[in-house]
Structure formats: structure tokens, C-alpha cells
């Protein structure tokens, strides 16, 4: 699990990446103004896990080199490189984009069903009124 917090020019944004069962789960949280340590810890302990559980994962190809032990000096260099690196990886952005598209499709399908149900209700109401009028009530 990895939490990256960066400034995008207007807001401070946190991106959480987690790999679980060969799936990459990514979620985005906007902090607004520069977050204090207490706000970050509050997000980690209370909001992060439910946010990750609400997202569906995207298939991820696991890097086989990560299974080997890493030389401590190389590990320090990799950590420094991660700290210097601004923003998030392309895989994360791709996962966020796919998640957004899935939510759009789901919402579009639900709204279409609601419109059809409302249309059918109005039609049934018209039929009932017509029958009542025909009966003379």
C-alpha cells in the first residue's frame, strides 16, 4: 500500500495505491489546503480503507524482480528516487480513468432505468385516468 500526497497547483491531493490479488486498486482524495500530520493520520485510520473497498481493482502485471532480495544500498537509492518523484505512476492514472469510466457506465444505466420506470408510471396513470373517465367517475 502506498500513499502519495502532492500539490497539483490548486489543491493537495492524496493518491492511495494498493495491490491485492493481482489487482491494482487506486483511489484519489482531495485534502484542499496543505494537510497537517493529524489530518493525514485521520485520513489513513478512518477514511482510506472504506475508500479503497469502494473501488474495484484493475488487473496488474506483477513485476517478478520484486520477489528477490534487494541490496540495502539499492533499496536506499530506490527510496530516494521515490521521494524525489513527484505525482503518481501512469498505472495509477490508468486505473483511476478505468474506474471513472465504469462508474459513468453504471450511472448511465441506472438513470436510463429510472427514466423508463418513470415513463411507465406516467403511462399507467394516464391509462387509469382514461378508464375512470370512460366509466364516468
PDB file of C-alpha atoms in Angstrom:
ATOM      1  CA  UNK A   1       0.000   0.000   0.000  1.00  0.00           C
ATOM      2  CA  UNK A   2       1.344   3.409  -0.937  1.00  0.00           C
ATOM      3  CA  UNK A   3       0.030   6.900  -0.153  1.00  0.00           C
ATOM      4  CA  UNK A   4       1.359   9.749  -2.293  1.00  0.00           C
ATOM      5  CA  UNK A   5       0.499  13.326  -1.367  1.00  0.00           C
ATOM      6  CA  UNK A   6       1.340  16.096  -3.815  1.00  0.00           C
ATOM      7  CA  UNK A   7       0.340  19.641  -4.747  1.00  0.00           C
ATOM      8  CA  UNK A   8      -1.285  19.919  -8.174  1.00  0.00           C
ATOM      9  CA  UNK A   9      -1.243  23.715  -8.387  1.00  0.00           C
ATOM     10  CA  UNK A  10      -4.571  24.320  -6.670  1.00  0.00           C
ATOM     11  CA  UNK A  11      -5.157  21.584  -4.073  1.00  0.00           C
ATOM     12  CA  UNK A  12      -3.208  18.987  -2.120  1.00  0.00           C
ATOM     13  CA  UNK A  13      -4.183  15.550  -3.380  1.00  0.00           C
ATOM     14  CA  UNK A  14      -3.557  12.121  -1.929  1.00  0.00           C
ATOM     15  CA  UNK A  15      -3.442   9.030  -4.147  1.00  0.00           C
ATOM     16  CA  UNK A  16      -3.626   5.633  -2.468  1.00  0.00           C
ATOM     17  CA  UNK A  17      -2.358   2.626  -4.418  1.00  0.00           C
ATOM     18  CA  UNK A  18      -2.813  -0.943  -3.217  1.00  0.00           C
ATOM     19  CA  UNK A  19      -2.106  -4.235  -4.960  1.00  0.00           C
ATOM     20  CA  UNK A  20      -4.368  -7.073  -3.854  1.00  0.00           C
ATOM     21  CA  UNK A  21      -4.915 -10.441  -5.582  1.00  0.00           C
ATOM     22  CA  UNK A  22      -3.047  -9.275  -8.702  1.00  0.00           C
ATOM     23  CA  UNK A  23      -5.310  -6.204  -8.942  1.00  0.00           C
ATOM     24  CA  UNK A  24      -4.279  -2.590  -8.595  1.00  0.00           C
ATOM     25  CA  UNK A  25      -6.720  -0.526  -6.536  1.00  0.00           C
ATOM     26  CA  UNK A  26      -6.309   3.227  -6.729  1.00  0.00           C
ATOM     27  CA  UNK A  27      -8.329   5.996  -5.113  1.00  0.00           C
ATOM     28  CA  UNK A  28      -7.938   9.749  -5.002  1.00  0.00           C
ATOM     29  CA  UNK A  29      -8.638  12.041  -2.046  1.00  0.00           C
ATOM     30  CA  UNK A  30      -8.518  15.847  -2.177  1.00  0.00           C
ATOM     31  CA  UNK A  31      -7.237  17.426   1.023  1.00  0.00           C
ATOM     32  CA  UNK A  32      -7.713  21.044  -0.047  1.00  0.00           C
ATOM     33  CA  UNK A  33      -5.215  23.234   1.797  1.00  0.00           C
ATOM     34  CA  UNK A  34      -1.896  21.789   2.928  1.00  0.00           C
ATOM     35  CA  UNK A  35      -2.755  18.871   5.229  1.00  0.00           C
ATOM     36  CA  UNK A  36      -1.298  18.634   8.711  1.00  0.00           C
ATOM     37  CA  UNK A  37       0.063  15.368  10.063  1.00  0.00           C
ATOM     38  CA  UNK A  38      -3.059  14.874  12.180  1.00  0.00           C
ATOM     39  CA  UNK A  39      -5.306  15.239   9.090  1.00  0.00           C
ATOM     40  CA  UNK A  40      -3.219  12.703   7.180  1.00  0.00           C
ATOM     41  CA  UNK A  41      -3.319  10.232  10.066  1.00  0.00           C
ATOM     42  CA  UNK A  42      -7.079  10.749  10.422  1.00  0.00           C
ATOM     43  CA  UNK A  43      -7.478  10.002   6.702  1.00  0.00           C
ATOM     44  CA  UNK A  44      -5.304   6.881   6.983  1.00  0.00           C
ATOM     45  CA  UNK A  45      -7.096   5.463  10.030  1.00  0.00           C
ATOM     46  CA  UNK A  46     -10.712   6.370   9.190  1.00  0.00           C
ATOM     47  CA  UNK A  47     -11.285   7.141   5.512  1.00  0.00           C
ATOM     48  CA  UNK A  48      -8.669   5.279   3.478  1.00  0.00           C
ATOM     49  CA  UNK A  49      -9.822   1.655   3.897  1.00  0.00           C
ATOM     50  CA  UNK A  50     -13.536   2.304   3.125  1.00  0.00           C
ATOM     51  CA  UNK A  51     -12.452   4.367   0.115  1.00  0.00           C
ATOM     52  CA  UNK A  52     -10.260   1.521  -1.168  1.00  0.00           C
ATOM     53  CA  UNK A  53     -13.007  -1.044  -0.571  1.00  0.00           C
ATOM     54  CA  UNK A  54     -15.432   1.001  -2.659  1.00  0.00           C
ATOM     55  CA  UNK A  55     -13.187   0.751  -5.732  1.00  0.00           C
ATOM     56  CA  UNK A  56     -12.852  -2.263  -7.963  1.00  0.00           C
ATOM     57  CA  UNK A  57      -9.356  -3.266  -8.933  1.00  0.00           C
ATOM     58  CA  UNK A  58      -7.731  -3.268 -12.354  1.00  0.00           C
ATOM     59  CA  UNK A  59      -5.637  -6.265 -13.411  1.00  0.00           C
ATOM     60  CA  UNK A  60      -1.979  -5.629 -12.778  1.00  0.00           C
ATOM     61  CA  UNK A  61       1.075  -7.420 -14.116  1.00  0.00           C
ATOM     62  CA  UNK A  62       3.322  -8.234 -11.186  1.00  0.00           C
ATOM     63  CA  UNK A  63       6.995  -7.439 -11.572  1.00  0.00           C
ATOM     64  CA  UNK A  64       8.902 -10.691 -10.972  1.00  0.00           C
ATOM     65  CA  UNK A  65      12.058  -8.872  -9.912  1.00  0.00           C
ATOM     66  CA  UNK A  66      10.389  -7.747  -6.688  1.00  0.00           C
ATOM     67  CA  UNK A  67      10.449 -11.285  -5.266  1.00  0.00           C
ATOM     68  CA  UNK A  68      14.256 -11.270  -4.970  1.00  0.00           C
ATOM     69  CA  UNK A  69      16.064  -9.739  -2.034  1.00  0.00           C
ATOM     70  CA  UNK A  70      17.350  -6.254  -2.736  1.00  0.00           C
ATOM     71  CA  UNK A  71      20.754  -4.933  -1.792  1.00  0.00           C
ATOM     72  CA  UNK A  72      20.374  -2.384   1.052  1.00  0.00           C
ATOM     73  CA  UNK A  73      22.250   0.317  -0.891  1.00  0.00           C
ATOM     74  CA  UNK A  74      19.966  -0.209  -3.886  1.00  0.00           C
ATOM     75  CA  UNK A  75      16.975  -0.061  -1.546  1.00  0.00           C
ATOM     76  CA  UNK A  76      18.172   3.322  -0.239  1.00  0.00           C
ATOM     77  CA  UNK A  77      18.595   4.597  -3.814  1.00  0.00           C
ATOM     78  CA  UNK A  78      15.108   3.370  -4.751  1.00  0.00           C
ATOM     79  CA  UNK A  79      13.611   5.067  -1.682  1.00  0.00           C
ATOM     80  CA  UNK A  80      15.379   8.341  -2.563  1.00  0.00           C
ATOM     81  CA  UNK A  81      14.119   8.069  -6.145  1.00  0.00           C
ATOM     82  CA  UNK A  82      10.544   7.542  -4.898  1.00  0.00           C
ATOM     83  CA  UNK A  83      10.819  10.563  -2.605  1.00  0.00           C
ATOM     84  CA  UNK A  84      12.140  12.722  -5.459  1.00  0.00           C
ATOM     85  CA  UNK A  85       9.463  11.533  -7.863  1.00  0.00           C
ATOM     86  CA  UNK A  86       6.516  13.964  -7.962  1.00  0.00           C
ATOM     87  CA  UNK A  87       2.978  12.748  -8.594  1.00  0.00           C
ATOM     88  CA  UNK A  88       1.861   9.211  -9.266  1.00  0.00           C
ATOM     89  CA  UNK A  89       2.561   6.464 -11.770  1.00  0.00           C
ATOM     90  CA  UNK A  90       0.890   6.027 -15.135  1.00  0.00           C
ATOM     91  CA  UNK A  91      -0.651   2.750 -13.965  1.00  0.00           C
ATOM     92  CA  UNK A  92      -2.423   4.633 -11.186  1.00  0.00           C
ATOM     93  CA  UNK A  93      -3.823   7.236 -13.556  1.00  0.00           C
ATOM     94  CA  UNK A  94      -4.923   4.488 -15.934  1.00  0.00           C
ATOM     95  CA  UNK A  95      -6.653   2.640 -13.077  1.00  0.00           C
ATOM     96  CA  UNK A  96      -8.398   5.859 -11.967  1.00  0.00           C
ATOM     97  CA  UNK A  97      -9.540   6.530 -15.542  1.00  0.00           C
ATOM     98  CA  UNK A  98     -10.910   2.995 -15.958  1.00  0.00           C
ATOM     99  CA  UNK A  99     -12.695   3.220 -12.593  1.00  0.00           C
ATOM    100  CA  UNK A 100     -14.267   6.540 -13.609  1.00  0.00           C
ATOM    101  CA  UNK A 101     -15.462   5.086 -16.930  1.00  0.00           C
ATOM    102  CA  UNK A 102     -17.028   2.103 -15.140  1.00  0.00           C
ATOM    103  CA  UNK A 103     -18.859   4.405 -12.718  1.00  0.00           C
ATOM    104  CA  UNK A 104     -20.094   6.541 -15.639  1.00  0.00           C
ATOM    105  CA  UNK A 105     -21.487   3.480 -17.429  1.00  0.00           C
ATOM    106  CA  UNK A 106     -23.151   2.240 -14.250  1.00  0.00           C
ATOM    107  CA  UNK A 107     -24.710   5.644 -13.518  1.00  0.00           C
ATOM    108  CA  UNK A 108     -25.911   5.997 -17.120  1.00  0.00           C
ATOM    109  CA  UNK A 109     -27.551   2.557 -16.960  1.00  0.00           C
ATOM    110  CA  UNK A 110     -29.252   3.355 -13.644  1.00  0.00           C
ATOM    111  CA  UNK A 111     -30.568   6.727 -14.836  1.00  0.00           C
ATOM    112  CA  UNK A 112     -31.891   5.123 -18.026  1.00  0.00           C
ATOM    113  CA  UNK A 113     -33.781   2.537 -15.951  1.00  0.00           C
ATOM    114  CA  UNK A 114     -35.188   5.243 -13.679  1.00  0.00           C
ATOM    115  CA  UNK A 115     -36.390   7.256 -16.693  1.00  0.00           C
ATOM    116  CA  UNK A 116     -38.056   4.178 -18.187  1.00  0.00           C
ATOM    117  CA  UNK A 117     -39.773   3.380 -14.875  1.00  0.00           C
ATOM    118  CA  UNK A 118     -40.993   6.967 -14.548  1.00  0.00           C
ATOM    119  CA  UNK A 119     -42.272   6.895 -18.135  1.00  0.00           C
ATOM    120  CA  UNK A 120     -44.097   3.618 -17.474  1.00  0.00           C
ATOM    121  CA  UNK A 121     -45.629   5.041 -14.273  1.00  0.00           C
ATOM    122  CA  UNK A 122     -46.909   8.096 -16.127  1.00  0.00           C
ATOM    123  CA  UNK A 123     -48.313   5.854 -18.857  1.00  0.00           C
ATOM    124  CA  UNK A 124     -50.125   3.675 -16.304  1.00  0.00           C
ATOM    125  CA  UNK A 125     -51.528   6.785 -14.600  1.00  0.00           C
ATOM    126  CA  UNK A 126     -52.844   8.066 -17.953  1.00  0.00           C
ATOM    127  CA  UNK A 127     -54.475   4.702 -18.640  1.00  0.00           C
ATOM    128  CA  UNK A 128     -56.130   4.715 -15.200  1.00  0.00           C
ATOM    129  CA  UNK A 129     -57.440   8.254 -15.721  1.00  0.00           C
ATOM    130  CA  UNK A 130     -58.743   7.336 -19.161  1.00  0.00           C
ATOM    131  CA  UNK A 131     -60.564   4.283 -17.769  1.00  0.00           C
ATOM    132  CA  UNK A 132     -62.018   6.307 -14.892  1.00  0.00           C
ATOM    133  CA  UNK A 133     -63.198   8.971 -17.320  1.00  0.00           C
ATOM    134  CA  UNK A 134     -64.714   6.321 -19.577  1.00  0.00           C
ATOM    135  CA  UNK A 135     -66.611   4.847 -16.625  1.00  0.00           C
ATOM    136  CA  UNK A 136     -67.937   8.279 -15.741  1.00  0.00           C
ATOM    137  CA  UNK A 137     -66.146   8.805 -12.445  1.00  0.00           C
TER     138      UNK A 137
END
